[in-house]
Amino acid sequence: MLERLDRDVAVIGGGPAGLAAARAAASAGARVLVVEREERLGGILKQCVHEGFGLERFGEALAGPEYAAREAESALAAGAEARPGSFVARASREGGLFLLRCLRRGGAYELRARALVLATGCRERTDRQVLVQGDRPAGVLTAGLAQYLVNVQGLLPARRAVILGSGDIGLIMARRLTLEGAEVEGVYEIKAEPSGLSRNVRQCLEDFGIPLRLSTTVTAVHGKGRVAGVTLASVDQRGAPIRGSEREVECDGLVLSVGLIPENELAASLGLELDGLTRGPRADQSGACLAEGLYCCGNALHVNDLADYVSESGEAAGRAAAAYARGGPARRELLPVKAGSGVLYAVPQFLDLAAAGRGQVEAGARIYFRSNATLREGARLVLKAEGSGEVLLERSYRALRPPEMERVELELGRVPEGASALCLEISRKERGDGRD
Amino acid sequence: MGETKSFVCVLCPRGCALEVDIGAPGPAPVRGNACPRGAEYGRLEAIDPRRSLTTTVATAFPGRPRLPVKSSGGIPLARLVEAARGLDSVLVDRPLRRGEVVAANLLGLGIDIVATDDLAAEELGDAMHGAGRAGEGA
């Protein structure tokens, strides 16, 4: 007999987003089950042994595993259940219920839930997704895999490594590999500026004298069976290698930190369309997708740079999923949020103006965004209502960079009647306007 | 007679660009910080840079071969790699909770190394390779 479970809310993924969603939903009185693929809850934070998590949420700098353990304990204490070591093989909808066929050691089970929260995180872009010539001998690996090998398995994947890409995980792995006794020959970034946070350039590279070479990329991998070296080349403004600038360096490992992509195979299998910019489903401020009862949060929605924001989005989704599971569908009033000039993307893509009346939004709606260019001399953000053109919100920033996500909060009551959409715009700050 | 040092504050993701005037008597003036912690960090960073050490130590348990740890305080930056090497001989052979000390007074610096993850007894038995019940139904 196939084991059958009925719950109000099913949460897929037991990382920070899923755990926060589970805790919020359970606290609201819903019966919640978290389906987690790995043997332990906590998601990728288990292998992020460095500090800096929780500054917003807990007011202290925690290591990743500490943050994960706190969140797992609080979700379970709130009454959520979890099934680690299991995954969803197939998801479908029947009537008003989500039907999840799950597999785990010891057998299959079927989970039926009124609301479904997708907290499936993101994946790394791999060596197949960057233009590097040559074979893929042993020693070519993503930064996250290197992190797993070093921090969880205690294995050193290279003695002399080249790191391609200056994303935060790459920077953090440069430090980890150095502390574990390996040599990091250098970090190479195809763009003209680092992709990761400034603090990580400082504390992961400069602290250890590891060179960061901008506008440079790896064009070929050498070695049979094992990486023996790579070819580096300077690139022009369009990122194309400059002929004659090639040079070879010896190394036995090439670590790639070339970007993250939201993981949404389950979302796609349920018919959700993905946003071309974020690569996550389009959603409102509670993570509610365009299909009823379906919620998405954390890095599955868009790639965040702070775990704290991931937890925050999980909480919003969990709370809304519990309300839906227990109260049934509610009237929604969706107003599009557009990324205007200077904005790389904005999340959520919609605001549900009716949410305020349902008490799901406590402090207004949070809008997360990234600028599409680096503005070092100050920047100004405006949020306008299309139609009336009224400015609903204005902020000044000392600097904005695409790798550093920002967040604003909007009281829904401020949205004027008749607004057809909201639009975020970023401009360079005028000199001498004095605000900060 | 002062000298100005410039560096990025590493306390939070904001990453303020700090400038610190050193050499003059009294507390060094710090510019560019967005919060009071940044001023404190800047003064110390200019004269005695320290970093917390986050790394892992070996365990005796095949299912969880490494335990994440951190230092209880800042270690002089110049001794960070040495401090990491000092943990190569540590072997955790008992279950413990995060926050417990796994190595005391590292390098005689008066700084302890504490666990940042739990190593639960039930996990270290057959459950490690079993059905993964940790947390279920709690």
Coordinates of C-alpha atoms in Angstrom, one line a residue:
Chain A
M1 CA 0.0 0.0 0.0
L2 CA 1.3 3.4 -1.0
E3 CA 1.6 5.6 2.1
R4 CA -0.8 8.6 1.8
L5 CA -0.4 11.8 3.7
D6 CA -2.8 14.8 3.8
R7 CA -1.5 18.2 4.8
D8 CA -2.7 21.8 4.5
V9 CA 0.7 23.0 3.2
A10 CA 3.5 21.0 1.5
V11 CA 6.8 22.8 1.4
I12 CA 9.4 21.5 -1.1
G13 CA 12.9 22.1 0.1
G14 CA 14.2 22.4 3.6
G15 CA 16.7 25.2 3.2
P16 CA 16.3 28.6 4.7
A17 CA 13.3 29.6 2.5
G18 CA 11.4 26.3 3.1
L19 CA 12.1 26.3 6.8
A20 CA 10.9 29.8 7.2
A21 CA 7.8 29.0 5.2
A22 CA 7.1 25.9 7.3
R23 CA 7.5 27.8 10.5
A24 CA 5.2 30.6 9.4
A25 CA 2.6 28.2 8.1
A26 CA 2.7 26.0 11.2
S27 CA 2.5 29.0 13.4
A28 CA -0.6 30.1 11.6
G29 CA -2.2 26.7 12.5
A30 CA -1.6 24.8 9.3
R31 CA -0.5 21.2 9.2
V32 CA 2.8 21.4 7.3
L33 CA 5.2 18.8 5.8
V34 CA 8.6 19.8 4.5
V35 CA 10.0 17.4 1.8
E36 CA 13.8 17.6 1.8
R37 CA 16.0 15.7 -0.6
E38 CA 19.1 15.6 1.7
E39 CA 19.4 13.7 5.0
R40 CA 19.6 16.9 7.0
L41 CA 17.6 20.0 7.0
G42 CA 19.3 23.4 6.3
G43 CA 19.9 23.3 2.5
I44 CA 23.1 24.8 1.1
L45 CA 23.7 26.7 4.4
K46 CA 25.1 23.4 5.9
Q47 CA 28.2 23.8 3.7
C48 CA 28.5 27.5 4.1
V49 CA 30.8 27.4 7.1
H50 CA 31.8 31.1 6.8
E51 CA 30.2 33.8 9.0
G52 CA 27.9 36.6 8.1
F53 CA 24.5 35.1 8.0
G54 CA 21.7 36.5 10.2
L55 CA 22.9 40.1 10.5
E56 CA 19.4 41.3 9.6
R57 CA 17.4 38.5 11.1
F58 CA 19.2 37.9 14.3
G59 CA 21.4 40.9 14.7
E60 CA 24.5 38.8 14.8
A61 CA 26.9 37.2 12.3
L62 CA 26.3 33.5 12.3
A63 CA 28.0 30.7 10.4
G64 CA 25.7 29.1 7.8
P65 CA 25.2 25.9 9.8
E66 CA 24.3 27.9 12.9
Y67 CA 21.7 29.9 10.9
A68 CA 20.3 26.7 9.4
A69 CA 20.1 24.8 12.7
R70 CA 18.2 27.7 14.3
E71 CA 15.7 27.9 11.5
A72 CA 15.2 24.1 11.5
E73 CA 14.7 24.0 15.3
S74 CA 12.2 26.9 15.1
A75 CA 10.2 25.3 12.3
L76 CA 10.0 22.0 14.1
A77 CA 9.2 23.7 17.4
A78 CA 6.3 25.6 15.6
G79 CA 4.8 22.2 14.8
A80 CA 6.0 21.7 11.2
E81 CA 7.1 18.2 10.2
A82 CA 9.9 17.3 7.9
R83 CA 10.8 14.3 5.8
P84 CA 14.5 14.5 4.9
G85 CA 15.9 12.0 2.5
S86 CA 12.9 12.3 0.2
F87 CA 12.1 14.1 -3.0
V88 CA 9.2 14.9 -5.2
A89 CA 9.2 12.7 -8.3
R90 CA 6.0 14.1 -9.8
A91 CA 3.7 16.9 -9.0
S92 CA 0.2 17.4 -10.3
R93 CA -3.1 19.1 -9.4
E94 CA -6.3 17.3 -8.9
G95 CA -9.4 19.2 -8.0
G96 CA -8.4 21.6 -5.3
L97 CA -5.4 19.6 -4.2
F98 CA -1.8 19.2 -5.1
L99 CA -0.7 15.6 -5.5
L100 CA 3.0 14.9 -4.9
R101 CA 4.5 11.6 -5.6
C102 CA 7.5 11.4 -3.3
L103 CA 10.3 8.8 -3.1
R104 CA 12.6 8.0 -0.3
R105 CA 14.6 5.1 0.9
G106 CA 12.2 2.5 2.1
G107 CA 9.5 3.4 -0.4
A108 CA 7.2 5.9 -2.0
Y109 CA 4.6 8.1 -0.5
E110 CA 1.9 10.3 -1.8
L111 CA 1.4 13.7 -0.3
R112 CA -1.8 15.6 -0.8
A113 CA -1.9 19.3 0.1
R114 CA -4.1 22.2 -0.4
A115 CA -1.3 24.7 -0.8
L116 CA 2.2 24.1 -2.2
V117 CA 5.3 26.1 -1.4
L118 CA 8.2 25.7 -3.8
A119 CA 11.4 26.5 -1.9
T120 CA 13.7 24.6 -4.2
G121 CA 16.6 27.0 -4.2
C122 CA 19.0 27.5 -7.1
R123 CA 21.6 25.7 -9.2
E124 CA 25.1 26.7 -10.2
R125 CA 25.9 27.5 -13.8
T126 CA 28.3 24.8 -14.9
D127 CA 31.3 24.4 -17.1
R128 CA 29.0 23.4 -19.9
Q129 CA 27.4 26.9 -19.8
V130 CA 30.5 28.9 -20.2
L131 CA 32.6 29.2 -23.4
V132 CA 35.8 27.4 -22.4
Q133 CA 37.6 25.3 -25.0
G134 CA 39.2 21.9 -24.3
D135 CA 38.2 18.8 -22.5
R136 CA 36.7 18.6 -19.1
P137 CA 39.3 16.5 -17.2
A138 CA 39.1 15.9 -13.5
G139 CA 39.6 19.1 -11.5
V140 CA 37.0 21.3 -13.3
L141 CA 34.3 21.9 -10.8
T142 CA 31.8 24.5 -9.6
A143 CA 32.5 26.6 -6.5
G144 CA 29.6 25.0 -4.7
L145 CA 30.8 21.5 -5.4
A146 CA 34.3 22.6 -4.2
Q147 CA 32.7 23.9 -1.1
Y148 CA 30.8 20.7 -0.5
L149 CA 34.0 18.6 -1.0
V150 CA 36.1 20.8 1.3
N151 CA 33.6 21.7 4.0
V152 CA 31.4 18.6 4.2
Q153 CA 33.6 15.8 3.0
G154 CA 37.0 17.1 4.1
L155 CA 38.5 16.6 0.7
L156 CA 40.8 19.0 -1.1
P157 CA 39.8 19.2 -4.8
A158 CA 43.0 21.0 -6.0
R159 CA 46.5 21.9 -4.8
R160 CA 46.9 24.8 -7.1
A161 CA 43.6 26.3 -8.3
V162 CA 42.5 28.9 -10.8
I163 CA 39.1 30.4 -10.0
L164 CA 37.0 31.7 -12.9
G165 CA 34.3 34.2 -11.9
S166 CA 34.2 36.5 -8.9
G167 CA 30.8 35.6 -7.5
D168 CA 30.7 35.4 -3.7
I169 CA 31.0 31.6 -3.6
G170 CA 34.1 31.8 -5.7
L171 CA 35.7 34.4 -3.5
I172 CA 34.8 32.5 -0.4
M173 CA 36.3 29.3 -1.8
A174 CA 39.5 31.2 -2.6
R175 CA 39.8 31.8 1.1
R176 CA 38.7 28.3 2.1
L177 CA 41.2 26.6 -0.3
T178 CA 44.0 28.8 1.0
L179 CA 43.1 28.1 4.7
E180 CA 43.1 24.4 3.8
G181 CA 46.6 24.6 2.4
A182 CA 46.0 24.9 -1.3
E183 CA 47.4 27.6 -3.5
V184 CA 44.9 29.9 -5.3
E185 CA 46.8 31.1 -8.4
G186 CA 44.3 33.8 -9.0
V187 CA 40.6 34.8 -9.5
Y188 CA 39.7 35.8 -13.0
E189 CA 36.6 37.9 -13.9
I190 CA 35.4 38.5 -17.4
K191 CA 33.6 41.7 -16.4
A192 CA 35.3 44.9 -15.6
E193 CA 34.3 44.7 -11.9
P194 CA 33.9 42.0 -9.3
S195 CA 30.6 40.1 -9.2
G196 CA 30.7 39.5 -5.5
L197 CA 30.4 41.8 -2.5
S198 CA 33.2 44.3 -1.8
R199 CA 33.7 42.8 1.7
N200 CA 34.4 39.4 0.2
V201 CA 37.0 40.8 -2.2
R202 CA 38.6 42.4 0.9
Q203 CA 38.4 39.5 3.4
C204 CA 38.7 36.5 1.0
L205 CA 41.3 37.8 -1.5
E206 CA 43.2 40.9 -0.3
D207 CA 43.7 39.3 3.2
F208 CA 45.6 36.5 1.6
G209 CA 47.3 38.3 -1.2
I210 CA 45.2 36.4 -3.9
P211 CA 45.2 38.4 -7.1
L212 CA 41.9 39.4 -8.8
R213 CA 42.3 40.0 -12.5
L214 CA 39.3 41.8 -14.1
S215 CA 38.4 41.8 -17.8
T216 CA 40.1 38.4 -18.0
T217 CA 38.8 35.0 -18.7
V218 CA 39.8 31.3 -19.2
T219 CA 39.6 30.4 -22.8
A220 CA 40.9 26.8 -22.7
V221 CA 41.5 23.9 -20.3
H222 CA 44.5 21.7 -20.7
G223 CA 45.3 18.2 -19.4
K224 CA 44.4 14.6 -20.0
G225 CA 42.6 12.9 -17.2
R226 CA 43.5 15.8 -14.8
V227 CA 43.7 19.5 -15.3
A228 CA 47.3 20.5 -16.0
G229 CA 46.7 24.2 -16.8
V230 CA 44.4 26.8 -18.4
T231 CA 44.8 29.5 -21.0
L232 CA 43.9 33.0 -19.8
A233 CA 43.1 35.9 -22.1
S234 CA 42.2 39.6 -21.6
V235 CA 38.8 40.5 -23.0
D236 CA 37.6 43.6 -24.7
Q237 CA 34.6 45.7 -23.7
R238 CA 32.2 43.2 -25.2
G239 CA 33.8 40.3 -23.3
A240 CA 35.6 38.9 -26.4
P241 CA 39.1 37.5 -25.9
I242 CA 41.8 39.8 -27.3
R243 CA 44.1 38.1 -29.8
G244 CA 47.6 38.0 -28.6
S245 CA 46.8 38.4 -24.9
E246 CA 46.7 34.7 -24.2
R247 CA 48.9 33.2 -21.5
E248 CA 49.0 29.8 -19.9
V249 CA 49.2 29.0 -16.2
E250 CA 49.7 25.7 -14.5
C251 CA 47.1 24.5 -12.2
D252 CA 45.4 21.2 -11.2
G253 CA 42.0 22.7 -10.6
L254 CA 39.6 25.1 -12.2
V255 CA 36.9 26.3 -9.9
L256 CA 33.9 28.0 -11.6
S257 CA 31.9 30.7 -9.9
V258 CA 29.9 31.9 -12.9
G259 CA 26.4 32.4 -11.6
L260 CA 23.3 30.8 -10.1
I261 CA 20.0 30.0 -11.7
P262 CA 16.7 29.4 -9.8
E263 CA 15.7 25.8 -9.8
N264 CA 12.2 25.5 -11.1
E265 CA 11.6 22.2 -12.7
L266 CA 8.7 21.4 -10.4
A267 CA 7.2 24.9 -11.1
A268 CA 7.5 24.3 -14.8
S269 CA 6.0 20.8 -14.5
L270 CA 3.0 22.5 -12.9
G271 CA 2.6 24.9 -15.9
L272 CA 4.1 28.0 -14.3
E273 CA 5.7 30.4 -16.7
L274 CA 9.1 31.7 -15.6
D275 CA 10.2 35.3 -15.7
G276 CA 12.9 35.8 -18.3
L277 CA 14.9 38.1 -16.1
T278 CA 14.7 36.4 -12.7
R279 CA 14.3 32.8 -14.1
G280 CA 11.8 32.2 -11.3
P281 CA 8.0 32.2 -11.4
R282 CA 6.2 35.5 -11.5
A283 CA 4.6 36.1 -8.1
D284 CA 3.1 38.7 -5.8
Q285 CA 4.5 40.1 -2.5
S286 CA 3.6 36.9 -0.7
G287 CA 5.2 34.7 -3.3
A288 CA 1.8 33.7 -4.6
C289 CA 2.2 32.6 -8.2
L290 CA -0.4 33.1 -10.9
A291 CA -1.8 29.6 -10.3
E292 CA -4.0 29.5 -7.2
G293 CA -2.5 27.8 -4.1
L294 CA 1.0 27.8 -5.5
Y295 CA 3.7 29.8 -3.7
C296 CA 7.4 30.2 -4.4
C297 CA 10.1 31.7 -2.2
G298 CA 13.8 32.2 -1.6
N299 CA 16.3 31.5 -4.4
A300 CA 13.8 29.6 -6.4
L301 CA 12.0 33.0 -6.9
H302 CA 15.1 34.9 -7.7
V303 CA 18.8 34.6 -6.6
N304 CA 19.3 36.5 -3.4
D305 CA 22.6 37.5 -1.9
L306 CA 21.4 37.4 1.7
A307 CA 20.0 34.4 3.5
D308 CA 18.1 36.8 5.7
Y309 CA 16.0 38.0 2.7
V310 CA 15.5 34.3 1.7
S311 CA 14.0 33.6 5.1
E312 CA 11.9 36.7 4.9
S313 CA 10.4 35.6 1.6
G314 CA 9.8 32.1 3.0
E315 CA 7.9 33.6 5.9
A316 CA 5.6 35.6 3.6
A317 CA 4.9 32.6 1.4
G318 CA 4.3 30.3 4.4
R319 CA 1.9 32.7 6.0
A320 CA -0.1 33.2 2.8
A321 CA -0.1 29.5 2.0
A322 CA -1.6 28.7 5.4
A323 CA -4.3 31.3 4.9
Y324 CA -5.1 29.9 1.5
A325 CA -5.1 26.3 2.8
R326 CA -7.4 27.1 5.6
G327 CA -9.6 29.9 4.1
G328 CA -9.8 28.9 0.5
P329 CA -9.2 31.1 -2.5
A330 CA -9.5 34.8 -2.0
R331 CA -10.2 37.7 -4.4
R332 CA -6.9 39.1 -5.7
E333 CA -6.3 42.5 -7.2
L334 CA -3.0 42.3 -9.0
L335 CA -1.1 45.4 -10.0
P336 CA 2.1 44.8 -12.1
V337 CA 5.4 46.0 -10.8
K338 CA 7.7 47.0 -13.7
A339 CA 11.5 47.3 -13.8
G340 CA 12.0 50.7 -15.5
S341 CA 15.1 52.4 -16.6
G342 CA 18.2 51.6 -14.6
V343 CA 16.6 48.5 -12.9
L344 CA 17.9 45.0 -13.7
Y345 CA 14.8 43.4 -12.2
A346 CA 12.2 43.9 -9.5
V347 CA 10.5 41.2 -7.4
P348 CA 7.6 40.7 -6.9
Q349 CA 6.3 41.2 -10.4
F350 CA 2.8 42.0 -8.9
L351 CA 1.4 43.5 -5.8
D352 CA -1.9 42.0 -4.6
L353 CA -3.7 45.1 -3.4
A354 CA -6.4 43.0 -1.8
A355 CA -3.9 41.3 0.5
A356 CA -4.0 44.2 3.0
G357 CA -7.6 43.5 3.6
R358 CA -6.8 39.9 4.4
G359 CA -4.3 40.8 7.0
Q360 CA -1.5 38.9 5.3
V361 CA 0.7 41.9 4.9
E362 CA 1.8 43.3 8.1
A363 CA 4.3 46.0 7.3
G364 CA 3.5 46.7 3.7
A365 CA 4.8 45.0 0.6
R366 CA 8.5 44.5 0.2
I367 CA 10.0 45.1 -3.2
Y368 CA 13.5 43.7 -4.0
F369 CA 15.5 45.1 -6.9
R370 CA 18.9 45.3 -8.5
S371 CA 20.4 48.1 -10.5
N372 CA 21.5 47.3 -14.0
A373 CA 24.8 49.3 -13.7
T374 CA 27.2 50.3 -11.0
L375 CA 26.5 53.8 -9.7
R376 CA 29.4 54.7 -7.4
E377 CA 28.6 58.3 -6.9
G378 CA 25.2 57.9 -5.5
A379 CA 21.8 56.8 -7.0
R380 CA 18.2 57.7 -6.6
L381 CA 15.3 55.3 -6.8
V382 CA 11.7 56.3 -7.5
L383 CA 8.6 54.1 -7.4
K384 CA 5.9 55.7 -9.6
A385 CA 2.3 54.8 -10.2
E386 CA 1.6 54.5 -13.9
G387 CA -1.5 56.4 -14.9
S388 CA -1.3 59.2 -12.4
G389 CA 2.5 59.4 -12.5
E390 CA 2.5 60.0 -8.8
V391 CA 5.7 59.2 -7.0
L392 CA 5.0 56.8 -4.2
L393 CA 8.4 56.3 -2.8
E394 CA 11.9 57.8 -3.2
R395 CA 15.2 56.7 -1.9
S396 CA 18.8 57.8 -2.2
Y397 CA 21.7 55.4 -2.1
R398 CA 25.4 56.1 -1.6
A399 CA 26.1 53.5 -4.3
L400 CA 24.2 50.8 -6.1
R401 CA 25.8 47.8 -7.8
P402 CA 24.1 44.9 -9.6
P403 CA 25.5 42.3 -7.2
E404 CA 24.0 44.1 -4.2
M405 CA 20.3 43.6 -3.9
E406 CA 18.3 46.4 -2.3
R407 CA 14.8 46.3 -0.8
V408 CA 12.1 48.9 -0.2
E409 CA 8.8 48.7 1.6
L410 CA 5.6 50.2 0.3
E411 CA 2.4 50.7 2.3
L412 CA -0.3 49.3 0.0
G413 CA -2.6 52.2 1.0
R414 CA -0.4 54.6 -0.8
V415 CA -1.2 53.1 -4.2
P416 CA -3.7 55.5 -5.8
E417 CA -7.0 54.3 -7.3
G418 CA -6.7 53.8 -11.0
A419 CA -3.0 53.0 -11.1
S420 CA -2.4 50.6 -14.0
A421 CA 1.1 49.5 -12.8
L422 CA 4.0 50.5 -10.6
C423 CA 7.3 51.3 -12.1
L424 CA 10.8 51.4 -10.4
E425 CA 13.4 53.7 -11.9
I426 CA 17.0 54.3 -10.9
S427 CA 18.9 57.3 -11.9
R428 CA 22.4 58.7 -11.1
K429 CA 22.2 61.1 -8.2
E430 CA 22.6 64.7 -9.1
R431 CA 25.5 66.4 -7.5
G432 CA 24.7 68.5 -4.5
D433 CA 21.2 67.3 -3.8
G434 CA 22.5 66.7 -0.4
R435 CA 20.5 63.7 0.7
D436 CA 21.9 60.4 1.7
Chain B
M1 CA 52.1 63.6 11.1
G2 CA 49.2 61.3 10.2
E3 CA 48.7 58.7 7.6
T4 CA 45.4 57.7 6.1
K5 CA 44.5 54.1 5.5
S6 CA 41.6 53.1 3.2
F7 CA 39.9 49.8 3.1
V8 CA 36.4 48.2 2.9
C9 CA 34.6 47.4 6.1
V10 CA 33.8 43.6 6.2
L11 CA 31.3 43.7 9.1
C12 CA 28.2 43.5 6.9
P13 CA 27.3 43.2 3.2
R14 CA 27.0 46.9 2.8
G15 CA 30.8 47.0 2.6
C16 CA 31.5 50.7 3.5
A17 CA 34.7 52.3 2.1
L18 CA 36.4 53.4 5.2
E19 CA 39.2 56.0 5.6
V20 CA 41.1 56.1 8.9
D21 CA 43.6 58.7 10.0
I22 CA 46.3 57.1 12.1
G23 CA 49.4 58.3 13.8
A24 CA 47.9 61.2 15.7
P25 CA 47.3 60.7 19.5
G26 CA 43.8 59.7 20.6
P27 CA 41.2 57.6 18.9
A28 CA 41.7 57.6 15.2
P29 CA 39.1 59.5 13.2
V30 CA 37.1 57.2 10.8
R31 CA 35.2 58.4 7.7
G32 CA 32.8 56.5 5.4
N33 CA 31.2 54.3 8.0
A34 CA 27.4 54.0 8.0
C35 CA 27.2 52.7 11.5
P36 CA 29.1 53.0 14.9
R37 CA 30.4 49.4 14.6
G38 CA 32.2 50.5 11.4
A39 CA 34.0 53.2 13.3
E40 CA 35.2 50.7 15.9
Y41 CA 36.1 48.2 13.2
G42 CA 38.0 50.9 11.3
R43 CA 40.1 52.0 14.2
L44 CA 41.2 48.5 15.0
E45 CA 41.7 47.4 11.4
A46 CA 44.1 50.3 10.9
I47 CA 46.4 49.2 13.6
D48 CA 45.7 45.5 14.5
P49 CA 43.6 43.7 11.8
R50 CA 41.8 40.7 13.1
R51 CA 39.5 38.1 11.5
S52 CA 37.3 35.4 12.9
L53 CA 38.4 32.0 11.7
T54 CA 35.7 29.8 10.2
T55 CA 36.8 26.4 9.1
T56 CA 36.1 22.7 9.8
V57 CA 37.7 20.1 12.0
A58 CA 37.8 16.3 11.5
T59 CA 35.4 14.0 13.3
A60 CA 35.6 10.2 14.0
F61 CA 32.3 9.7 12.3
P62 CA 32.3 8.5 8.6
G63 CA 28.8 9.9 7.9
R64 CA 29.8 13.4 9.1
P65 CA 33.6 13.6 8.5
R66 CA 33.9 17.3 9.1
L67 CA 32.4 19.6 11.8
P68 CA 32.1 23.4 11.0
V69 CA 33.7 25.6 13.7
K70 CA 34.5 29.3 14.3
S71 CA 36.8 31.2 16.6
S72 CA 35.3 32.9 19.6
G73 CA 37.0 36.1 18.8
G74 CA 39.2 37.8 16.3
I75 CA 42.6 36.2 15.4
P76 CA 45.4 38.5 14.2
L77 CA 45.2 38.4 10.4
A78 CA 48.8 37.5 10.0
R79 CA 48.3 34.4 12.1
L80 CA 45.1 33.2 10.5
V81 CA 46.6 30.4 8.3
E82 CA 48.8 29.3 11.2
A83 CA 45.6 29.1 13.4
A84 CA 43.9 27.0 10.7
R85 CA 46.9 24.6 10.6
G86 CA 46.7 24.4 14.4
L87 CA 43.4 22.7 14.1
D88 CA 44.7 19.9 11.7
S89 CA 45.2 17.6 14.7
V90 CA 41.8 18.1 16.3
L91 CA 39.5 15.1 16.1
V92 CA 36.0 15.3 17.5
D93 CA 34.9 11.9 18.7
R94 CA 31.7 12.6 20.6
P95 CA 28.3 14.1 19.9
L96 CA 28.1 17.8 20.7
R97 CA 26.0 20.9 20.3
R98 CA 26.8 24.0 18.4
G99 CA 28.5 26.5 20.7
E100 CA 30.6 23.8 22.5
V101 CA 34.3 24.3 22.6
V102 CA 36.3 21.9 20.5
A103 CA 39.8 23.5 21.0
A104 CA 40.6 25.9 23.8
N105 CA 43.1 28.8 23.8
L106 CA 44.3 28.4 20.2
L107 CA 48.0 29.3 19.7
G108 CA 47.9 30.7 23.2
L109 CA 45.8 33.7 21.9
G110 CA 43.1 33.2 24.5
I111 CA 40.6 32.4 21.8
D112 CA 38.6 29.2 21.7
I113 CA 37.3 27.3 18.7
V114 CA 33.6 26.4 19.0
A115 CA 31.3 24.2 17.0
T116 CA 28.9 25.9 14.6
D117 CA 26.8 22.8 13.9
D118 CA 25.3 20.1 15.9
L119 CA 26.7 16.6 15.9
A120 CA 23.7 14.7 17.2
A121 CA 24.1 11.2 18.7
E122 CA 21.2 9.7 16.8
E123 CA 22.7 10.9 13.5
L124 CA 26.0 9.2 14.1
G125 CA 24.7 5.7 14.4
D126 CA 23.0 3.8 11.6
A127 CA 20.6 6.7 10.9
M128 CA 23.5 8.3 8.9
H129 CA 22.9 5.8 6.2
G130 CA 19.4 4.8 7.1
A131 CA 16.1 6.4 6.4
G132 CA 17.1 9.9 7.5
R133 CA 14.5 10.4 10.1
A134 CA 16.1 13.3 11.8
G135 CA 13.5 15.8 12.6
E136 CA 10.6 13.9 11.3
G137 CA 7.4 14.3 13.3
A138 CA 9.1 16.4 16.0

